Amino acid sequence: MKVLVTGGAGYIGSHTVVLLIEAGYEVLVFDNFCNSSRESIRRVEKIVNQEITVIEGDIRNRDDLRNVFEKYAISTVIHFAGLKAVGESVEKPLKYYDTNVNGSAVLFEVMAEHNCKSIIFSSSATVYGDPHTTPILENFPLFVTNPYGRSKLMVEEILRDIYVSDNEWKIVLLRYFNPVGAHESGTIGENPNGIPNNLMPFIAQTAVGKREILSVFGDDYDTKDGTGVRDYIHVVDLSRGHVQALERISSFRDPMTINLGTGTGYSVLEMIKAFEKVSEKKVPYKIVPRRAGDIATCFADPSYAKKVLDWEATKTIDEMCKDSWHWQSKNPNGY
Ligand code: NAD
Ligand code: UD1
């Protein structure tokens, strides 16, 4: 039986494919490469020293998916494919609903047609909005403020509805906090298109000299040093969470919703300092006004993941920065 990884050429997908293969799973990658390249897969092949079956296709296209399910016996789908830029989702909401919501619905329909009813879905801590308190537990109220976040919440709801209609489905919703870092080989990593929106790739590109200066969005939040606090999690720890979920999914009865975070929040200034220390590079920065839509503090209570997945993050902030730097300095222009 095979595991289908949609979006498997992307940032989190490629790291997860490495760990799945290392854990002995047979993996198929399905991707339309709209935000990735075949080079990431070639590099994954080098890491694991085996060829990977890659199907180029779009999750919105029933026939693309049917061809895969007809050809291969797929036991579980790990569903990463989607669009993830919050700002773009505000400008182009329909593009986000089409890919993230419609694409997911088409995928679930084709899965059901082929009696594949086991899915691990990439959700996000963005579904908690501005939490009333931290750390964040899975049962906190959900509140979304932009089309990207709404698309994630909608897919969560669709999956819960599917379960109500047919409780043979096995569903794991993983809510990621802030994935950073890269594989220790430095050969695969995050490869943002254009100017990075997220903090870590912006820091790394500034350290390597691609960007002149980092803008720190606000230093007047009610946090330890006034800058935003987030739960940065090493992408390899995050990927390991998927392997743990896959190992257990058939034993879960109800849909499982699980935070994947470290439980520790770091401020923007702490991240800059940690990055400077491991890279031995200066990261010039300036304080600018807050970014619209940002919140002060967001970090997980990861104890449920420990309980039900026997998973916890192990990599430190220094390892996150070291591996991001290794990837960035070896690949200053990405793939
Ligand atoms: P990514 O853009 O690197 O990977 C997504 C992959 O999906 C890409 O390879 C892209 O080409 C593919 N894809 C997009 N639309 C597709 C379509 N219609 N058909 C087939 N393939 C398609 O993003 P990532 O950071 O690896 O994120 C993976 C998932 O995790 C996404 O669903 C994202 O929303 C979610 N997530 C990411 C973060 C984060 O900070 N990176 C945080 C929370 C949740
Ligand atoms: C962003 C998304 C969120 C998504 C998450 C993980 C927004 C509004 N939210 O959240 O939906 O789930 O990424 O992909 O985009 N910062 C700077 N300067 C920068 C970039 C960021 O100071 O150039 C600060 C931010 O203000 C924040 C922290 O760094 O305090 C982290 O930012 P970022 O990496 O964009 O993640 P989130 O804001 O958590």
mmCIF file of N, CA and C and ligand atoms in Angstrom, residues 84-87 123-127 145-146 148-149 176-180 190 196-203 213-218 221 227-232 266-268 271-272 286 288 290-298, ligand 2:
data_model
loop_
_atom_site.group_PDB
_atom_site.id
_atom_site.type_symbol
_atom_site.label_atom_id
_atom_site.label_comp_id
_atom_site.label_asym_id
_atom_site.label_seq_id
_atom_site.Cartn_x
_atom_site.Cartn_y
_atom_site.Cartn_z
ATOM 1 N N LYS A 84 -0.531 29.365 0.063
ATOM 2 C CA LYS A 84 -0.343 29.705 1.480
ATOM 3 C C LYS A 84 0.012 31.158 1.773
ATOM 4 N N ALA A 85 -0.063 32.035 0.775
ATOM 5 C CA ALA A 85 0.344 33.424 1.044
ATOM 6 C C ALA A 85 -0.868 34.252 1.488
ATOM 7 N N VAL A 86 -0.819 34.673 2.760
ATOM 8 C CA VAL A 86 -1.964 35.364 3.350
ATOM 9 C C VAL A 86 -2.322 36.637 2.566
ATOM 10 N N GLY A 87 -1.313 37.453 2.253
ATOM 11 C CA GLY A 87 -1.563 38.714 1.546
ATOM 12 C C GLY A 87 -2.203 38.477 0.184
ATOM 13 N N SER A 123 -3.403 21.735 8.332
ATOM 14 C CA SER A 123 -4.094 22.948 8.751
ATOM 15 C C SER A 123 -3.068 23.876 9.400
ATOM 16 N N SER A 124 -3.560 24.933 10.007
ATOM 17 C CA SER A 124 -2.633 25.967 10.470
ATOM 18 C C SER A 124 -3.132 26.579 11.768
ATOM 19 N N ALA A 125 -2.195 27.059 12.563
ATOM 20 C CA ALA A 125 -2.535 27.777 13.787
ATOM 21 C C ALA A 125 -3.281 29.064 13.466
ATOM 22 N N THR A 126 -3.288 29.449 12.214
ATOM 23 C CA THR A 126 -4.026 30.648 11.817
ATOM 24 C C THR A 126 -5.520 30.504 12.136
ATOM 25 N N VAL A 127 -6.011 29.267 12.271
ATOM 26 C CA VAL A 127 -7.443 29.092 12.571
ATOM 27 C C VAL A 127 -7.811 29.554 13.985
ATOM 28 N N THR A 145 -9.347 35.426 9.857
ATOM 29 C CA THR A 145 -9.421 36.838 9.495
ATOM 30 C C THR A 145 -9.059 37.097 8.035
ATOM 31 N N ASN A 146 -8.743 36.052 7.290
ATOM 32 C CA ASN A 146 -8.384 36.272 5.884
ATOM 33 C C ASN A 146 -8.763 35.019 5.083
ATOM 34 N N TYR A 148 -7.106 32.959 3.255
ATOM 35 C CA TYR A 148 -6.239 31.781 3.447
ATOM 36 C C TYR A 148 -6.692 31.009 4.693
ATOM 37 N N GLY A 149 -6.807 31.727 5.798
ATOM 38 C CA GLY A 149 -7.205 31.076 7.048
ATOM 39 C C GLY A 149 -8.584 30.443 6.912
ATOM 40 N N TYR A 176 -0.309 23.373 12.137
ATOM 41 C CA TYR A 176 1.099 23.734 12.268
ATOM 42 C C TYR A 176 1.231 25.124 12.856
ATOM 43 N N PHE A 177 2.256 25.298 13.677
ATOM 44 C CA PHE A 177 2.623 26.648 14.107
ATOM 45 C C PHE A 177 3.587 27.209 13.049
ATOM 46 N N ASN A 178 4.763 27.707 13.370
ATOM 47 C CA ASN A 178 5.558 28.384 12.327
ATOM 48 C C ASN A 178 6.739 27.528 11.873
ATOM 49 N N PRO A 179 6.579 26.808 10.770
ATOM 50 C CA PRO A 179 7.662 25.935 10.313
ATOM 51 C C PRO A 179 8.862 26.728 9.811
ATOM 52 N N VAL A 180 10.041 26.336 10.253
ATOM 53 C CA VAL A 180 11.301 26.977 9.820
ATOM 54 C C VAL A 180 12.370 25.877 9.718
ATOM 55 N N GLU A 190 13.283 25.844 2.369
ATOM 56 C CA GLU A 190 12.185 26.715 1.948
ATOM 57 C C GLU A 190 12.674 27.635 0.830
ATOM 58 N N PRO A 196 10.252 37.282 0.550
ATOM 59 C CA PRO A 196 9.587 36.426 1.534
ATOM 60 C C PRO A 196 8.613 37.216 2.422
ATOM 61 N N ASN A 197 7.487 36.595 2.727
ATOM 62 C CA ASN A 197 6.531 37.205 3.662
ATOM 63 C C ASN A 197 6.877 36.825 5.092
ATOM 64 N N ASN A 198 7.444 35.634 5.228
ATOM 65 C CA ASN A 198 7.660 35.102 6.572
ATOM 66 C C ASN A 198 9.018 35.515 7.111
ATOM 67 N N LEU A 199 9.093 35.505 8.439
ATOM 68 C CA LEU A 199 10.284 36.051 9.097
ATOM 69 C C LEU A 199 11.580 35.294 8.774
ATOM 70 N N MET A 200 11.556 33.979 8.963
ATOM 71 C CA MET A 200 12.814 33.230 8.881
ATOM 72 C C MET A 200 13.477 33.333 7.506
ATOM 73 N N PRO A 201 12.742 33.116 6.406
ATOM 74 C CA PRO A 201 13.412 33.265 5.107
ATOM 75 C C PRO A 201 13.894 34.689 4.864
ATOM 76 N N PHE A 202 13.201 35.671 5.433
ATOM 77 C CA PHE A 202 13.661 37.058 5.255
ATOM 78 C C PHE A 202 14.968 37.267 6.018
ATOM 79 N N ILE A 203 15.039 36.746 7.237
ATOM 80 C CA ILE A 203 16.287 36.856 8.015
ATOM 81 C C ILE A 203 17.424 36.180 7.240
ATOM 82 N N ILE A 213 17.971 44.934 4.380
ATOM 83 C CA ILE A 213 17.601 45.161 5.779
ATOM 84 C C ILE A 213 16.250 44.510 6.065
ATOM 85 N N LEU A 214 16.146 43.971 7.270
ATOM 86 C CA LEU A 214 14.890 43.343 7.694
ATOM 87 C C LEU A 214 14.013 44.394 8.369
ATOM 88 N N SER A 215 12.752 44.452 7.991
ATOM 89 C CA SER A 215 11.810 45.312 8.703
ATOM 90 C C SER A 215 11.175 44.510 9.826
ATOM 91 N N VAL A 216 11.321 45.004 11.042
ATOM 92 C CA VAL A 216 10.661 44.357 12.182
ATOM 93 C C VAL A 216 9.317 45.054 12.361
ATOM 94 N N PHE A 217 8.247 44.264 12.215
ATOM 95 C CA PHE A 217 6.905 44.850 12.189
ATOM 96 C C PHE A 217 6.389 45.133 13.593
ATOM 97 N N GLY A 218 6.816 46.248 14.172
ATOM 98 C CA GLY A 218 6.266 46.687 15.453
ATOM 99 C C GLY A 218 7.111 46.260 16.634
ATOM 100 N N TYR A 221 4.235 45.687 20.945
ATOM 101 C CA TYR A 221 3.296 44.646 21.397
ATOM 102 C C TYR A 221 3.518 44.370 22.878
ATOM 103 N N THR A 227 8.279 42.913 20.447
ATOM 104 C CA THR A 227 8.095 42.363 19.096
ATOM 105 C C THR A 227 7.258 41.082 19.164
ATOM 106 N N GLY A 228 6.712 40.676 18.026
ATOM 107 C CA GLY A 228 5.787 39.542 17.986
ATOM 108 C C GLY A 228 6.442 38.241 18.433
ATOM 109 N N VAL A 229 5.663 37.418 19.112
ATOM 110 C CA VAL A 229 6.171 36.134 19.616
ATOM 111 C C VAL A 229 5.452 34.988 18.902
ATOM 112 N N ARG A 230 6.256 34.021 18.404
ATOM 113 C CA ARG A 230 5.694 32.887 17.674
ATOM 114 C C ARG A 230 6.351 31.585 18.105
ATOM 115 N N ASP A 231 5.671 30.502 17.763
ATOM 116 C CA ASP A 231 6.154 29.160 18.064
ATOM 117 C C ASP A 231 6.818 28.603 16.801
ATOM 118 N N TYR A 232 8.117 28.859 16.658
ATOM 119 C CA TYR A 232 8.850 28.360 15.490
ATOM 120 C C TYR A 232 9.164 26.891 15.710
ATOM 121 N N TYR A 266 9.200 32.516 20.730
ATOM 122 C CA TYR A 266 10.362 33.410 20.622
ATOM 123 C C TYR A 266 9.942 34.693 19.935
ATOM 124 N N SER A 267 10.560 35.804 20.348
ATOM 125 C CA SER A 267 10.244 37.096 19.734
ATOM 126 C C SER A 267 11.065 37.273 18.455
ATOM 127 N N VAL A 268 10.674 38.271 17.669
ATOM 128 C CA VAL A 268 11.406 38.565 16.437
ATOM 129 C C VAL A 268 12.867 38.884 16.775
ATOM 130 N N MET A 271 14.833 35.831 17.565
ATOM 131 C CA MET A 271 15.159 35.058 16.356
ATOM 132 C C MET A 271 16.341 35.684 15.626
ATOM 133 N N ILE A 272 16.349 37.003 15.535
ATOM 134 C CA ILE A 272 17.461 37.684 14.849
ATOM 135 C C ILE A 272 18.773 37.370 15.580
ATOM 136 N N LYS A 286 15.451 47.256 10.989
ATOM 137 C CA LYS A 286 14.862 48.514 11.455
ATOM 138 C C LYS A 286 13.446 48.219 11.946
ATOM 139 N N VAL A 288 9.664 49.026 12.078
ATOM 140 C CA VAL A 288 8.658 49.726 11.270
ATOM 141 C C VAL A 288 7.293 49.487 11.925
ATOM 142 N N ARG A 290 3.515 48.133 12.804
ATOM 143 C CA ARG A 290 2.960 46.778 12.813
ATOM 144 C C ARG A 290 2.426 46.395 11.428
ATOM 145 N N ARG A 291 2.464 45.107 11.106
ATOM 146 C CA ARG A 291 1.855 44.609 9.868
ATOM 147 C C ARG A 291 0.370 44.344 10.134
ATOM 148 N N ALA A 292 -0.479 44.805 9.220
ATOM 149 C CA ALA A 292 -1.924 44.619 9.417
ATOM 150 C C ALA A 292 -2.227 43.133 9.582
ATOM 151 N N GLY A 293 -3.070 42.829 10.532
ATOM 152 C CA GLY A 293 -3.504 41.439 10.700
ATOM 153 C C GLY A 293 -2.621 40.629 11.639
ATOM 154 N N ASP A 294 -1.456 41.175 12.042
ATOM 155 C CA ASP A 294 -0.573 40.420 12.936
ATOM 156 C C ASP A 294 -1.114 40.415 14.367
ATOM 157 N N ILE A 295 -0.752 39.378 15.094
ATOM 158 C CA ILE A 295 -1.124 39.302 16.500
ATOM 159 C C ILE A 295 0.156 39.377 17.345
ATOM 160 N N ALA A 296 -0.015 39.593 18.638
ATOM 161 C CA ALA A 296 1.161 39.751 19.498
ATOM 162 C C ALA A 296 1.847 38.404 19.736
ATOM 163 N N THR A 297 1.077 37.449 20.192
ATOM 164 C CA THR A 297 1.674 36.206 20.694
ATOM 165 C C THR A 297 0.890 34.995 20.232
ATOM 166 N N CYS A 298 1.629 33.977 19.794
ATOM 167 C CA CYS A 298 0.985 32.733 19.373
ATOM 168 C C CYS A 298 1.941 31.590 19.662
HETATM 169 C C1 UD1 B 2 2.055 34.139 8.961
HETATM 170 C C2 UD1 B 2 0.641 34.182 8.444
HETATM 171 C C3 UD1 B 2 -0.122 33.003 9.001
HETATM 172 C C4 UD1 B 2 0.586 31.684 8.668
HETATM 173 C C5 UD1 B 2 2.005 31.761 9.231
HETATM 174 C C6 UD1 B 2 2.824 30.534 8.947
HETATM 175 C C7 UD1 B 2 0.186 36.595 8.140
HETATM 176 C C8 UD1 B 2 -0.603 37.773 8.630
HETATM 177 N N1 UD1 B 2 0.011 35.446 8.850
HETATM 178 O O1 UD1 B 2 1.974 34.288 10.336
HETATM 179 O O2 UD1 B 2 -1.429 32.962 8.475
HETATM 180 O O3 UD1 B 2 -0.095 30.589 9.234
HETATM 181 O O4 UD1 B 2 2.662 32.902 8.647
HETATM 182 O O5 UD1 B 2 3.079 30.437 7.572
HETATM 183 O O6 UD1 B 2 0.898 36.676 7.159
HETATM 184 N N2 UD1 B 2 7.941 39.680 10.949
HETATM 185 C C9 UD1 B 2 8.744 40.796 10.878
HETATM 186 N N3 UD1 B 2 9.319 41.115 9.673
HETATM 187 C C10 UD1 B 2 9.143 40.350 8.543
HETATM 188 C C11 UD1 B 2 8.319 39.197 8.635
HETATM 189 C C12 UD1 B 2 7.727 38.896 9.852
HETATM 190 O O7 UD1 B 2 8.932 41.506 11.858
HETATM 191 O O8 UD1 B 2 9.698 40.706 7.486
HETATM 192 C C13 UD1 B 2 7.340 39.298 12.250
HETATM 193 C C14 UD1 B 2 5.817 39.252 12.259
HETATM 194 O O9 UD1 B 2 5.289 40.499 12.589
HETATM 195 C C15 UD1 B 2 5.578 38.170 13.330
HETATM 196 C C16 UD1 B 2 6.783 37.238 13.197
HETATM 197 O O10 UD1 B 2 7.789 38.000 12.546
HETATM 198 O O11 UD1 B 2 5.610 38.750 14.606
HETATM 199 C C17 UD1 B 2 6.494 36.002 12.378
HETATM 200 O O12 UD1 B 2 5.957 36.375 11.125
HETATM 201 P P1 UD1 B 2 5.622 35.309 9.979
HETATM 202 O O13 UD1 B 2 6.818 34.466 9.743
HETATM 203 O O14 UD1 B 2 5.065 36.064 8.816
HETATM 204 O O15 UD1 B 2 4.516 34.364 10.625
HETATM 205 P P2 UD1 B 2 3.099 34.728 11.294
HETATM 206 O O16 UD1 B 2 2.927 36.186 11.485
HETATM 207 O O17 UD1 B 2 2.967 33.886 12.487
#
